[in-house]
Structures are given as C-alpha cells and as structure tokens.
Coordinates of C-alpha atoms and ligand atoms in Angstrom, one line a residue:
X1 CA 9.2 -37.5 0.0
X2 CA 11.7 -40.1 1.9
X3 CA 10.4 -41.5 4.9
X4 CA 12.5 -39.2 7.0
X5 CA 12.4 -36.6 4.9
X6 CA 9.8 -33.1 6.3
X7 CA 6.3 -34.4 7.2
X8 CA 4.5 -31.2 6.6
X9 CA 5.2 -27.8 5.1
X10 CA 6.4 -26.2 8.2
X11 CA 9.3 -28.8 8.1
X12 CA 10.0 -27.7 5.2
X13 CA 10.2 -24.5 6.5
X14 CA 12.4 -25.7 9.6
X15 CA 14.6 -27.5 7.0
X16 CA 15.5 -24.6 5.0
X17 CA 18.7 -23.2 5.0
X18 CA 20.4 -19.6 6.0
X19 CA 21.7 -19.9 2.5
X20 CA 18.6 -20.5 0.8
X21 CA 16.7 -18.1 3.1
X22 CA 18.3 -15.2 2.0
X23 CA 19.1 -15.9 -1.2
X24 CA 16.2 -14.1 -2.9
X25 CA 16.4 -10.9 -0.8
X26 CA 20.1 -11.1 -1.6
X27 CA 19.3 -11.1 -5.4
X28 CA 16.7 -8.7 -5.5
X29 CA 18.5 -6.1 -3.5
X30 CA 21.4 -6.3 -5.4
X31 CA 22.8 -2.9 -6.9
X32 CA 22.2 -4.2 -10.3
X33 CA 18.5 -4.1 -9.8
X34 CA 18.8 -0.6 -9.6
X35 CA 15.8 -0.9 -7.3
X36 CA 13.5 -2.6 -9.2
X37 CA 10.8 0.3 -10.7
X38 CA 8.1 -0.7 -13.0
X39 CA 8.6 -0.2 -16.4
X40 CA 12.9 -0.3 -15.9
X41 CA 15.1 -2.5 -17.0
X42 CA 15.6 -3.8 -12.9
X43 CA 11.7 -3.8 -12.8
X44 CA 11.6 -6.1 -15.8
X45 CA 14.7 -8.4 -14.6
X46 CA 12.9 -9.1 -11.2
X47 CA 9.6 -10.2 -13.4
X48 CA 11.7 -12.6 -15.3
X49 CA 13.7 -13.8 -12.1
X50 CA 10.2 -14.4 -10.0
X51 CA 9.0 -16.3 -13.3
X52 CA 12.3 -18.3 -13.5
X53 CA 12.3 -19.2 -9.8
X54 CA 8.5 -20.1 -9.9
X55 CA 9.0 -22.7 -12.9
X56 CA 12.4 -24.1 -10.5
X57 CA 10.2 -24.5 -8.3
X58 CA 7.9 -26.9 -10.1
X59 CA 4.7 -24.5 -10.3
X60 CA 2.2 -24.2 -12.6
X61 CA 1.5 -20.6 -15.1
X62 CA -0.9 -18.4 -13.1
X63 CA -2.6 -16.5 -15.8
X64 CA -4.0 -17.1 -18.6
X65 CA -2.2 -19.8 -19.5
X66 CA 1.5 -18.3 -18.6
X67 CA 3.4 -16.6 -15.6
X68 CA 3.4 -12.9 -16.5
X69 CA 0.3 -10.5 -16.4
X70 CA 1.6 -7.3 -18.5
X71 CA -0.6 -4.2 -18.1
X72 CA 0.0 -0.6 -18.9
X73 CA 0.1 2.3 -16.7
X74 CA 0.7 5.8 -17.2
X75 CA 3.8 7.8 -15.2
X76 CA 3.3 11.2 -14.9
X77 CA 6.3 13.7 -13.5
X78 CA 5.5 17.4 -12.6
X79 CA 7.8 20.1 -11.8
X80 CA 8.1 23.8 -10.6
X81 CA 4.4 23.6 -9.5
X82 CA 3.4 27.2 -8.4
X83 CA -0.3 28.0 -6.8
X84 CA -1.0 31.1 -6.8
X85 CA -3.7 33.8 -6.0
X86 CA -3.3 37.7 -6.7
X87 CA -0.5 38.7 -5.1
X88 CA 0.8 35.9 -3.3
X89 CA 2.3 32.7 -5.7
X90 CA 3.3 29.2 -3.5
X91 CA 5.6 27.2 -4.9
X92 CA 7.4 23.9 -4.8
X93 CA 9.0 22.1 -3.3
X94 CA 8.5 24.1 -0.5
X95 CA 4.7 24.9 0.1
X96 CA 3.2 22.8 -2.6
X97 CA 3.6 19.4 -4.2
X98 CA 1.9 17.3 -6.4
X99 CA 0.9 16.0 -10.2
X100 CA -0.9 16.7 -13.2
X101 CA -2.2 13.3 -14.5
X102 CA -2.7 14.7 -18.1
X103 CA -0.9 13.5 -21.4
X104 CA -0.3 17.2 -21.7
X105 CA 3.4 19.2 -21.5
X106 CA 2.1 22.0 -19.1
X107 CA 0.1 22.1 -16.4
X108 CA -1.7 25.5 -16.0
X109 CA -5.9 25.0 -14.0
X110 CA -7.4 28.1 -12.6
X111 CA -10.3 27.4 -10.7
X112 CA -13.0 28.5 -7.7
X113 CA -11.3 27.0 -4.4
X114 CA -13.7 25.1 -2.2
X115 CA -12.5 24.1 1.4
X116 CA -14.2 20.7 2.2
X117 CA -13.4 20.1 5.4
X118 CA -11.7 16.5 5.5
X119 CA -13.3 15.8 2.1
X120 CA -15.3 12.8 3.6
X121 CA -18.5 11.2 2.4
X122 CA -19.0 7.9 3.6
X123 CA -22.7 6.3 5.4
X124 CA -20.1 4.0 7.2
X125 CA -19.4 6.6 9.3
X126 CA -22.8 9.1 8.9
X127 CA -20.2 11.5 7.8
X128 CA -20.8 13.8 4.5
X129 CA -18.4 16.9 4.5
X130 CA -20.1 17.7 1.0
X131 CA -23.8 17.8 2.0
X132 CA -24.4 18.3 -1.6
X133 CA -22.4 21.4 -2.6
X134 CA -22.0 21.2 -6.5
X135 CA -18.0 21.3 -6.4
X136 CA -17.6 20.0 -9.9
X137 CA -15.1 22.1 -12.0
X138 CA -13.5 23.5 -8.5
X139 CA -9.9 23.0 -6.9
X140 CA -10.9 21.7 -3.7
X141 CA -8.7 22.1 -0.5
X142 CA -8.8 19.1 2.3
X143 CA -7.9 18.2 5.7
X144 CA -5.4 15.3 5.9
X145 CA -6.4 12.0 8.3
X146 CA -9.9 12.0 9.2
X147 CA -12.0 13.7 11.9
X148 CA -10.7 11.3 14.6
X149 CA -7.6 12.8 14.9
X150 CA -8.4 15.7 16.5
X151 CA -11.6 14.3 18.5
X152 CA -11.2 10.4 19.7
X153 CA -15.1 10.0 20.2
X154 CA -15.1 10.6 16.1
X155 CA -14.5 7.8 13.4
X156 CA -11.9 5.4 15.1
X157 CA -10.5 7.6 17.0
X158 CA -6.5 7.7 16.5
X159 CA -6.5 4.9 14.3
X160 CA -6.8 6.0 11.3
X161 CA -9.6 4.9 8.6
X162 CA -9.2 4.8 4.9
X163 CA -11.1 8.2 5.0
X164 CA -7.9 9.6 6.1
X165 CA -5.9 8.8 3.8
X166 CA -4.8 10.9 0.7
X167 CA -5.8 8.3 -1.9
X168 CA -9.2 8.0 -0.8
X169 CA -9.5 11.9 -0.8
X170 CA -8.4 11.5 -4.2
X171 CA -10.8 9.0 -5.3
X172 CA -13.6 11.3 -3.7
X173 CA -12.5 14.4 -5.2
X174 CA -13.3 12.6 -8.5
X175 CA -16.2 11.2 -8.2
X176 CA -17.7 14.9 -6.9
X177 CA -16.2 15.9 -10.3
X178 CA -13.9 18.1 -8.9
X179 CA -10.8 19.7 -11.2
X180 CA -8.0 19.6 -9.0
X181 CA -7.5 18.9 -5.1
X182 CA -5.0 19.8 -2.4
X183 CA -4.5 18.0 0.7
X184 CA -3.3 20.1 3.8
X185 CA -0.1 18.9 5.1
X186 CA 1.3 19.0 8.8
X187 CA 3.9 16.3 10.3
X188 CA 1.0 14.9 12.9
X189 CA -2.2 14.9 10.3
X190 CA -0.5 12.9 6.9
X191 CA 1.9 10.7 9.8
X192 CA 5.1 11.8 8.4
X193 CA 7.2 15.4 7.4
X194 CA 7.1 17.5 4.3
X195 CA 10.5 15.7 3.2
X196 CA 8.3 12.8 2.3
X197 CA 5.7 14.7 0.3
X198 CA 8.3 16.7 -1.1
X199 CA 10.6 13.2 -2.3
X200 CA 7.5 11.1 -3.5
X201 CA 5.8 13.5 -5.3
X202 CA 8.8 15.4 -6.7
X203 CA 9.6 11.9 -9.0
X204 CA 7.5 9.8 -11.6
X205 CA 3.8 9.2 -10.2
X206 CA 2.1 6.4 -12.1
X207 CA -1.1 5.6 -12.7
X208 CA -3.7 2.8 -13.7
X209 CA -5.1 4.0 -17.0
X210 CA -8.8 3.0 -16.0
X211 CA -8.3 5.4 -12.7
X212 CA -7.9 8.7 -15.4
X213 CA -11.0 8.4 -17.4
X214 CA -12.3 11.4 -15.2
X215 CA -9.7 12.3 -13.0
X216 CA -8.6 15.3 -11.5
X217 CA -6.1 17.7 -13.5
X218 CA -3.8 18.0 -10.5
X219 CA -3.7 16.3 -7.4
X220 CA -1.1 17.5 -4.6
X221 CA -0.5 18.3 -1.3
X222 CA -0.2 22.5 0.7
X223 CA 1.9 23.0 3.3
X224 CA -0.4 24.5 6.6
X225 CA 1.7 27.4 6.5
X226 CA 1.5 28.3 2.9
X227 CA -2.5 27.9 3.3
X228 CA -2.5 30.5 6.2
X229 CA -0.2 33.0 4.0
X230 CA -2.7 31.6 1.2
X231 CA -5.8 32.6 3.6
X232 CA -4.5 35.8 4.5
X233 CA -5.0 37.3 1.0
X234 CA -8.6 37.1 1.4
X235 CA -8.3 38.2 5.1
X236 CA -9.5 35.0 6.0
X237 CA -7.9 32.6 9.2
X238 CA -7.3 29.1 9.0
X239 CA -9.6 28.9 12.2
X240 CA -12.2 30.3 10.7
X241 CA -12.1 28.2 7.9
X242 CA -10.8 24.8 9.6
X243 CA -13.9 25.8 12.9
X244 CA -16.7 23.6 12.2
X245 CA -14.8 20.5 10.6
X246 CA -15.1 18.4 13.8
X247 CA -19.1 18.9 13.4
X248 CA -21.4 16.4 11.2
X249 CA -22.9 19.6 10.3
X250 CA -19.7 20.9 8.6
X251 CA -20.9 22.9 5.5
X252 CA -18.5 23.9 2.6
X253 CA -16.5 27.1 2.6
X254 CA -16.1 28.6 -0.5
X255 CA -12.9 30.6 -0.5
X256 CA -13.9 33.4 -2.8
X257 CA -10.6 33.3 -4.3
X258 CA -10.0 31.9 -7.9
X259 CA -6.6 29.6 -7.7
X260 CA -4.2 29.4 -10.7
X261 CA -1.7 26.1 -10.8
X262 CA 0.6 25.9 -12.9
X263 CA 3.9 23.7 -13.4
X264 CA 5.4 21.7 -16.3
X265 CA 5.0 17.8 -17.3
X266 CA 6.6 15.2 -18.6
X267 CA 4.6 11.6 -19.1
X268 CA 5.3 8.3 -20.8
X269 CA 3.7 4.8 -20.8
X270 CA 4.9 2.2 -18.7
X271 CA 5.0 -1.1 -18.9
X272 CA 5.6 -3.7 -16.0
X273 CA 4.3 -7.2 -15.1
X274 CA 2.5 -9.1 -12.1
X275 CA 4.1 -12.5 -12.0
X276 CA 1.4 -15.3 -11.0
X277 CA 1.8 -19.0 -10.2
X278 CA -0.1 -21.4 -8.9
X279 CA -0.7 -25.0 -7.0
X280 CA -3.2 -26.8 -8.0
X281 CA -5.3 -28.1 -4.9
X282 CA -8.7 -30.7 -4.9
X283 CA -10.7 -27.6 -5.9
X284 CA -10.3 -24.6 -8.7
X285 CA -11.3 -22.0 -5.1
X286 CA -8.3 -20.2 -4.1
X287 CA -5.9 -18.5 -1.5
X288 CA -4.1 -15.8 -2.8
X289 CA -0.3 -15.4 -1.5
X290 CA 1.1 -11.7 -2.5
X291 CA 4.0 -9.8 -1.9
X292 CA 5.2 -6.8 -4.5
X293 CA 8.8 -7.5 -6.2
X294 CA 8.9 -3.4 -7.3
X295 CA 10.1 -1.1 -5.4
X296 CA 11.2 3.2 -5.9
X297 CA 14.3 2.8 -8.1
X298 CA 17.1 4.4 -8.1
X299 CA 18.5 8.1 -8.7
X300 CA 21.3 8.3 -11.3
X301 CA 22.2 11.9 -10.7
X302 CA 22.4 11.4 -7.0
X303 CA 26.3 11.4 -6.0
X304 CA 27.2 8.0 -3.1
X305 CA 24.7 5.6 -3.1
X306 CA 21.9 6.4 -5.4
X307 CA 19.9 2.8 -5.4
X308 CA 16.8 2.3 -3.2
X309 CA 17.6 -1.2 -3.2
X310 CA 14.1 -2.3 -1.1
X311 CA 15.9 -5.1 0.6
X312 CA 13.2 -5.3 3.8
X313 CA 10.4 -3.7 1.1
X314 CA 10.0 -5.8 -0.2
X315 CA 12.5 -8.6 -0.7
X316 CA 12.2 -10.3 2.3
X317 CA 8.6 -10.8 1.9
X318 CA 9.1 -12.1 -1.2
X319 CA 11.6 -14.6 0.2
X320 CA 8.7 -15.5 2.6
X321 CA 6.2 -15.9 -0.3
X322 CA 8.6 -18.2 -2.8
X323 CA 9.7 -20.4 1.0
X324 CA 5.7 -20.9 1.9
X325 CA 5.7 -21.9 -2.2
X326 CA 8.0 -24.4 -1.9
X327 CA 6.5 -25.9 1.5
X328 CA 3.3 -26.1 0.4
X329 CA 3.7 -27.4 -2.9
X330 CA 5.9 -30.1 -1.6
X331 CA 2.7 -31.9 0.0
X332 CA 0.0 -30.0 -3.0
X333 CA -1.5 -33.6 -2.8
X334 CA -3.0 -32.5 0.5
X335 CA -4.0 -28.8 -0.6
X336 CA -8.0 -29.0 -0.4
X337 CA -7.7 -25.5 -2.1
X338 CA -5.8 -24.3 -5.1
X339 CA -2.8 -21.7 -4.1
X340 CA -2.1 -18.2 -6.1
X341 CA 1.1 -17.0 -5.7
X342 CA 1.2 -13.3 -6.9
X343 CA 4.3 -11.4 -7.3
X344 CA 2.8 -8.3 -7.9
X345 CA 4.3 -5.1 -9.4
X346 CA 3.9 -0.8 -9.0
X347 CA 2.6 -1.1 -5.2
X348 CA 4.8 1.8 -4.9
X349 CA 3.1 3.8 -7.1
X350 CA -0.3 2.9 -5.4
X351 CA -0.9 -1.1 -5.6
X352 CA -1.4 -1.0 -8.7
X353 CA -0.2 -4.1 -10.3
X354 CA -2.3 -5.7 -7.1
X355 CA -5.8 -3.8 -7.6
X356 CA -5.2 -4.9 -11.5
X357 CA -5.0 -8.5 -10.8
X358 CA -8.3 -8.2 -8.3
X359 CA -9.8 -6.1 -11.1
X360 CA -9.3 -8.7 -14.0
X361 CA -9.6 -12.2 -12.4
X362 CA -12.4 -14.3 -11.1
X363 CA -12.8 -12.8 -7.5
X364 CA -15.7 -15.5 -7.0
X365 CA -12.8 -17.9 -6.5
X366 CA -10.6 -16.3 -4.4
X367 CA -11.4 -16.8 -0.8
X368 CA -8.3 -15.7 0.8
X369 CA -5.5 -12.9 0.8
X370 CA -2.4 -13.6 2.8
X371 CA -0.2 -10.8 2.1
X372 CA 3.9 -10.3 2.8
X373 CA 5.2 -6.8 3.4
X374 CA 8.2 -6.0 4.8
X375 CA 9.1 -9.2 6.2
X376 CA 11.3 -8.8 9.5
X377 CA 14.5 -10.0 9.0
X378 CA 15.7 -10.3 12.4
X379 CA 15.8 -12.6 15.3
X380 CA 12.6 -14.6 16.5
X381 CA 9.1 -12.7 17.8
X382 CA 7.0 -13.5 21.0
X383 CA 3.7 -13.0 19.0
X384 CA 2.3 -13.5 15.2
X385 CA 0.9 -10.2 13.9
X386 CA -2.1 -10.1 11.3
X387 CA -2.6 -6.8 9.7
X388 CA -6.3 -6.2 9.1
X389 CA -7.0 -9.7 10.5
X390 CA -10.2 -8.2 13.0
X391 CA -12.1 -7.6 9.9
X392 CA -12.2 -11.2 9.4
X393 CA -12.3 -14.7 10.6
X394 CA -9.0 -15.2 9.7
X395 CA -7.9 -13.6 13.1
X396 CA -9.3 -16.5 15.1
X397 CA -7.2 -18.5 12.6
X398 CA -3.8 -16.6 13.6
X399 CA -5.0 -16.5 17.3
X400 CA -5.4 -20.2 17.3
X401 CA -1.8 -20.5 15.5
X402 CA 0.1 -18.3 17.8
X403 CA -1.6 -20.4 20.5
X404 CA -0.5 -23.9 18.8
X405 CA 3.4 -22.3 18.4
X406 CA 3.6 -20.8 22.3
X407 CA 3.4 -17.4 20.8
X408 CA 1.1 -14.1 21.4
X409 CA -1.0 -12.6 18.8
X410 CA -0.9 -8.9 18.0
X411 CA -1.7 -6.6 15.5
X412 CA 0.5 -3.4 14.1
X413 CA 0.6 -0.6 17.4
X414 CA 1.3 1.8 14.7
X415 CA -2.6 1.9 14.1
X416 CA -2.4 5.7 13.0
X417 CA -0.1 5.0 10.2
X418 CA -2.9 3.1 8.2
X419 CA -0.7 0.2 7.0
X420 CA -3.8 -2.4 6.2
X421 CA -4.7 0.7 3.6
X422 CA -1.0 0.4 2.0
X423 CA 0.2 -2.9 0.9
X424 CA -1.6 -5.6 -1.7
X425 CA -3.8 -6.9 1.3
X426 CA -5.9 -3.8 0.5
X427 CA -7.4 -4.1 -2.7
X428 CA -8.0 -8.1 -2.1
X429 CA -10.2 -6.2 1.1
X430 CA -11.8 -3.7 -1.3
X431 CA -13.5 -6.3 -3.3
X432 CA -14.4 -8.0 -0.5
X433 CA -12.5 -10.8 -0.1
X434 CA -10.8 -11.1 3.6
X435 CA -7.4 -10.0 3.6
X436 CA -4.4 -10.1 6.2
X437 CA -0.6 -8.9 6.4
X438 CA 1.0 -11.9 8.0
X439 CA 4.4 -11.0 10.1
X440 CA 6.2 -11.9 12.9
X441 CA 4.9 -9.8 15.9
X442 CA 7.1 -6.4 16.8
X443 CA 8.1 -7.5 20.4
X444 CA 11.3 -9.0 19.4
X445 CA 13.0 -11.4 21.7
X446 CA 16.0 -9.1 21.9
X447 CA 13.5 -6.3 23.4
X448 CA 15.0 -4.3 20.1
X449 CA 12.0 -1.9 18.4
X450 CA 13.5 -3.3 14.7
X451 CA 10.3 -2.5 13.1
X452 CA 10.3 1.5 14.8
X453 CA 14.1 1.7 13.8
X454 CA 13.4 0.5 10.5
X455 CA 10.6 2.9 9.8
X456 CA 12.4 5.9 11.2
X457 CA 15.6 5.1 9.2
X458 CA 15.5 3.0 6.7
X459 CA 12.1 2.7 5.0
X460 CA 12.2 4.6 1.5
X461 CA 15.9 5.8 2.1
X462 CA 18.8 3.9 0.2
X463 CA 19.6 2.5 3.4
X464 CA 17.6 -0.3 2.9
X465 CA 19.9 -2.8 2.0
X466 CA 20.8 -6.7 2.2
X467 CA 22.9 -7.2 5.3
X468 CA 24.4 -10.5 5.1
X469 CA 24.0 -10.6 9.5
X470 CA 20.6 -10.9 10.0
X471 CA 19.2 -13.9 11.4
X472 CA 16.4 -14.2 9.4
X473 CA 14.6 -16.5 11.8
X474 CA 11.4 -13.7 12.3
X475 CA 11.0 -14.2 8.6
X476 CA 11.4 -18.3 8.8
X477 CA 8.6 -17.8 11.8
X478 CA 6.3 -15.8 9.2
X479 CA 6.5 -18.0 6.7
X480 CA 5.5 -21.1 9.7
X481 CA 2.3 -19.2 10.3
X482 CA 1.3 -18.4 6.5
X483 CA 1.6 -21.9 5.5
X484 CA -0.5 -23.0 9.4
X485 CA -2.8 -20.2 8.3
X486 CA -3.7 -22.0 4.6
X487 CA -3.6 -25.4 6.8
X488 CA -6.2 -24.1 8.9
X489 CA -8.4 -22.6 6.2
X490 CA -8.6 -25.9 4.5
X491 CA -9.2 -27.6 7.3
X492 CA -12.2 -24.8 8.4
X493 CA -16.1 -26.1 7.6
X494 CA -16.4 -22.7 6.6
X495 CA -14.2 -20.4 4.2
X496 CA -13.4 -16.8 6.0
X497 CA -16.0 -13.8 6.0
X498 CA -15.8 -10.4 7.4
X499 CA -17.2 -10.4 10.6
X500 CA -16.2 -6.5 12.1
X501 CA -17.3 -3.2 10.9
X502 CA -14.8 -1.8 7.9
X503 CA -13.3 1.2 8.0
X504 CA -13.1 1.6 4.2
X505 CA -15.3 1.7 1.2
X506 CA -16.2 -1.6 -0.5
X507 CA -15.7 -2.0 -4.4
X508 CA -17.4 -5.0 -4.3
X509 CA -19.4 -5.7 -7.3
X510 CA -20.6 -9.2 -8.7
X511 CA -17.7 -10.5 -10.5
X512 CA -17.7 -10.7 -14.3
Ligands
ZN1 ZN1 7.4 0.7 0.1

C-alpha cells in the first residue's frame, strides 16, 4: 500500500465504491441466474463466478488444493399427497404437505399413528415427550414450536429453541426409528401461513445423502383443521389429545387409527458446489466467513415474473463477504489467524452445502463462524446486531465494537422466528464452534422497519430483486464490524468459547 493509501481494512471498506458495492448483488440477482438453485445451470454459474472473483481477488484455493467442494445431494419432489383413514382421505395442498425421501416412483406407508406431543427429547431442557414408547415403524403426529409457546415459564419461553423447529422434529423422528412424521400446522405455532408450507414443500426438497441412511419414508406437515376432521373419525378431540402436552409428564397417545399416505415421486441426483478461499494468516487456526450464493430458483411455467432472484437472500451478504475479503487480505501480513471464506451452496434446501463443509473439514481449526445473511441494503443502523452472539464470547466482541463505532448493540427482536437455527451460522454452532450472524442492527436511521417489510413482502417471493436505489451504506457498516470483529479475535489472549446455555443439540464429536 501507498503511503496515503487505507491504513486498515475498514478503510478499505470506507474506500469502496457504490459501484463496486453493488456490483455482486447486481450480478447474482440478475434474471439470467434464474435464481441460482443447486444443481442448475444458474446454481453452477454463480459457483464459477464466486471462484472467478476469489482468484481476482488474489486468494488462495480453500479446499483441497482448489476453490470448489462438489458433493451430491438427493432432490426429492412429491405430489397429490393424500392421508387418509377409513372414511375420511386429506389431501394436498390443502390439509397435508410434505415428501417421500425414497428413490422410489410412489409413495404409499400405512402405519399405527402415534401423537407425541411436541416430539421433544432433549436433557437440555429435562423434557422427554417419548418416555420410552417403542414408536419405531409408526407415523408419528407432532406439535409445531416447542412447549414455550403456549406456557412462557417452559423452555425459553417465546423465543423459540431448536426443539421447535420442524427439522429437529425431523432428526428426532429418526432416530426413535419412526416411519413417517407429521408436523401440526397453525399460522402462530410454525411462525408463518399454510401458503408457505404449501409453496416449499410442493417443489424439489433436497437432501444430504448421509441424512437418508435411516430416514423417515415421509416427512410433512397437517393442517390443525384437517387433524380435528382426522380426530373425529375415532371420536376423539384435539383437546383431548393436545391436554397434557404442556406437562413433563406428557405420555404418548396412540391414535388407534392405522394411517395410509400415499402420493407420487419424482427424484434425481443433484449436484452443486461450496466455493472456499482462503488468506493465509501467521497460523494454519481459522475464522470461517460464510454466506450461501443459492437461492430457490425460478418457475418456468409461472406467467410475469417467474425468477426468485434472491437479491437481499442472499446476494448482499455475499457482497459483504467478498468486500470484508478484499479488506482483509489487503493487510493478510497482519492476520494472526488464517481466514476461510465459504461460499456455501443448498442453504435453501436445509444448509446443506454448510453442514457438509463442517462435516468434512478439520473443525479442530476453526475457531470462528461469522456468518452473512440477508445483508440490509439500506441506509445506515443505530446498533450492530449479532445473531446467536450470547452463546458466545464473541458478543463482548460486537458489544465492544458497537461501542468503538458510537453504535448500540442488539440482537434479532424476531426471537420467535428461530433465525440463529436457519442460516450457515447453525451448523458451525452444532459442532461446537461459536457462531454469529453479523448485520447492521434493525433500528434504521430513517425510523423505516426495512427488515419487518422485507420479511412480510419480499423474502421468498420474486420480489426480491436488485434495486439499483438503495444506499447500501447498512451493508458497508456490516462489513466495518465483521472485519473489527476478526481484528478483535486476533488481538484476544483467548479464542471464543460458549459461555450461555444452548438451546440446541450439540453434534460435537472429536474431529477426525
Ligand atoms: Zn432464504
């Protein structure tokens, strides 16, 4: 660097252009991208642009030797799913959603059905809806969210834990060696309407292939309504059945009912890509930047604008992720620690391209995650927002930052919506390694709720599109704190370590 050129990375930062700043979001949200799923031919060209842009920028391969970390998943797409008991069949779309993940072209289980209350069993909370009931071989039917919901003294009350979340009722389901499950829907327990159940399970669900070696048949979501009608055939009420899930004591109900599910299937392989780089610091440990490239794709059939173009999620975070690249590798000589960037594929379909990178590296060396999700695009914040950062001693990091720049620090209000659960910070968490989502703060300095109007309007919708207006300065402010947050973990005698209680299962093994 010239003597008067930036004297850290957040000049660099400061220095960076409007032009530059939204040149990748402009890119990746292009229609051309045709909104970037894994496994497309707009999935693959936004592997190759991260690798191109990551050699432009001067860094080095981060995997095995090269940029691109190919793995196979499996996509699964189920239709005209019925449920049905003796005289009463439910059908989809609209009492009953979901997939068969089976290499198979019809889906037809008939099993026992088992209510398990919220379908928790976790010592983190003393909770086991289960107490030991042999459900293996049984369709199970669950509670969405967890018991806090309904009763703030239980779990964390309205913030919701990863026990409350349909993937981990999932991942339970299996390992009680159950044959199918279905979650109970209503607009206030899952967070959001049928409409969403009904468009993200209606297309192409993918999967890890290590995550079917005993997984369930089918795995989908009822409708409250359809349950009760469901119910009824046995005489039985949904209060009587839904009574004593607020109690530790919650015993299974067995239905006496034997559900058929039937529905036909269509799977295929797919194959996508993480994209890793890297700057090499004084030592081989690591901090891990993320941010996924994919997004849902687009809907050829569809008349008007058919591309889900996943400009906010998740181009502008990675326009955050290749700007705090290019500060901090222009002063790498200074980096105590070596820096992963990871452009990471098929969160959509369930952070899967992220989980496979945690799954198949050397964890021992990671000691940091610092995530980018949804990168606000709009004018400047009052505060610096760490998703998941009070698990961890990285919040005292991001509270002494916001301090340094004159800013508050918050974390997400939307604390019922589960976000720490939803983006690539997760699995990094899972495997226990502290995680964060680093954003600009909601309280926007116009006073405007962008992040609320976003998520009401535009998340998931087509809507989501480049808009060459924005400022861009909350995501220039982001990308200030992410490179003050790698700063300050270098500089830190010690590296970062949980320090609250977690609200989700551990995976964490001894690496290797
Ligand atoms: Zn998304």
């Amino acid at each position: 660097m010239g003597s008067d050129g930036p004297r850290d990375p957040r000049e660099v930062v400061d220095l960076t252009s409007r032009e530059e700043l939204q040149s990748v979001v402009e890119f990746l949200a292009h229609d051309l991208l045709e909104g970037r799923a894994p496994g497309t031919r707009g999935g693959r060209l936004s592997e190759l642009y991260m690798q191109s842009l990551f050699k432009l920028l001067g860094l080095r391969p981060g995997i095995d030797g090269g940029y691109l970390q190919p793995f196979r998943m499996k996509g699964y797409t189920t239709r005209h799913v019925a449920v049905g008991v003796p005289g009463l069949e439910l059908r989809s779309p609209d009492d009953v959603m979901g997939v068969q993940a089976r290499d198979e072209p019809s889906l037809d289980v008939e099993a026992e059905a088992v209510f398990v209350g919220f379908g928790i069993r976790t010592p983190l909370f003393g909770w086991d809806d289960f107490k030991g009931h042999d459900v293996r071989g049984k369709v199970l039917i669950v509670r969405a969210n967890d018991p806090g919901h309904c009763d703030p003294s239980l779990f964390e009350g309205a913030s919701v834990t990863y026990f409350g979340r349909w993937s981990y009722k999932i991942e339970e389901a299996r390992r009680a060696g159950a044959r199918a499950i279905l979650i109970v829907h209503t607009d206030e327990s899952a967070g959001y309407d049928w409409g969403v159940v009904e468009r993200s399970w209606g297309r192409e669900n993918v999967f890890l292939p290590s995550s079917l070696e005993n997984d369930l048949e089918f795995q989908g979501w009822i409708r409250e309504e359809s349950l009760r009608r469901l119910l009824a055939t046995k005489g039985l009420s949904l209060d009587d059945v839904y009574r004593d899930t607020l109690k530790e004591t919650f015993e299974p109900v067995p239905l006496g009912m034997s559900i058929r599910i039937t529905g036909e299937n269509e799977f295929r392989t797919v194959e996508a890509a993480n994209v890793v780089a890297e700057i090499s610091g004084r030592s081989e440990r690591r901090i891990v930047l993320s941010a996924h490239i994919d997004h849902i794709g687009h809907q050829p059939d569809q008349p008007g604008d058919n591309v889900f173009n996943g400009a906010i999620d998740n181009g502008s975070a990675v326009a955050a992720m290749v700007l705090a690249a290019k500060a901090l590798n222009a002063f790498r000589e200074e980096l105590p620690y070596t820096i992963t960037l990871l452009a990471c594929t098929a969160e959509e379909g369930g952070l899967l391209g992220s989980y496979h990178y945690v799954r198949n590296t050397d964890r021992s060396s990671i000691l940091a995650n610092v995530n980018f999700e949804s990168t606000p695009v709009w004018e400047r914040s009052r505060s610096v927002m760490g998703v998941g950062a009070h698990y961890s001693t990285l919040e005292g990091h991001l509270k002494e930052i916001a301090a340094e720049e004159g800013l508050l620090y918050s974390e997400f209000s939307r604390t019922d919506q589960g976000f720490f659960y939803r983006s690539d910070q997760f699995p990094f968490a899972r495997y226990g390694i502290p995680a964060v989502w680093i954003s600009a703060g909601e309280d926007f300095e116009s006073g405007q709720d962008h992040f609320g109007e976003f998520l009401r309007n535009t998340y998931h919708t087509v809507r989501d599109d480049f808009d060459p207006g924005w400022e861009l300065e909350a995501l220039r402010q982001t990308v200030r704190s992410a490179v003050m947050l790698v700063e300050r973990i270098g500089r830190s005698p010690e590296p970062p370590r949980w320090k609250a209680r977690l609200t989700f299962p551990s995976e964490a093994r001894e690496p290797g």
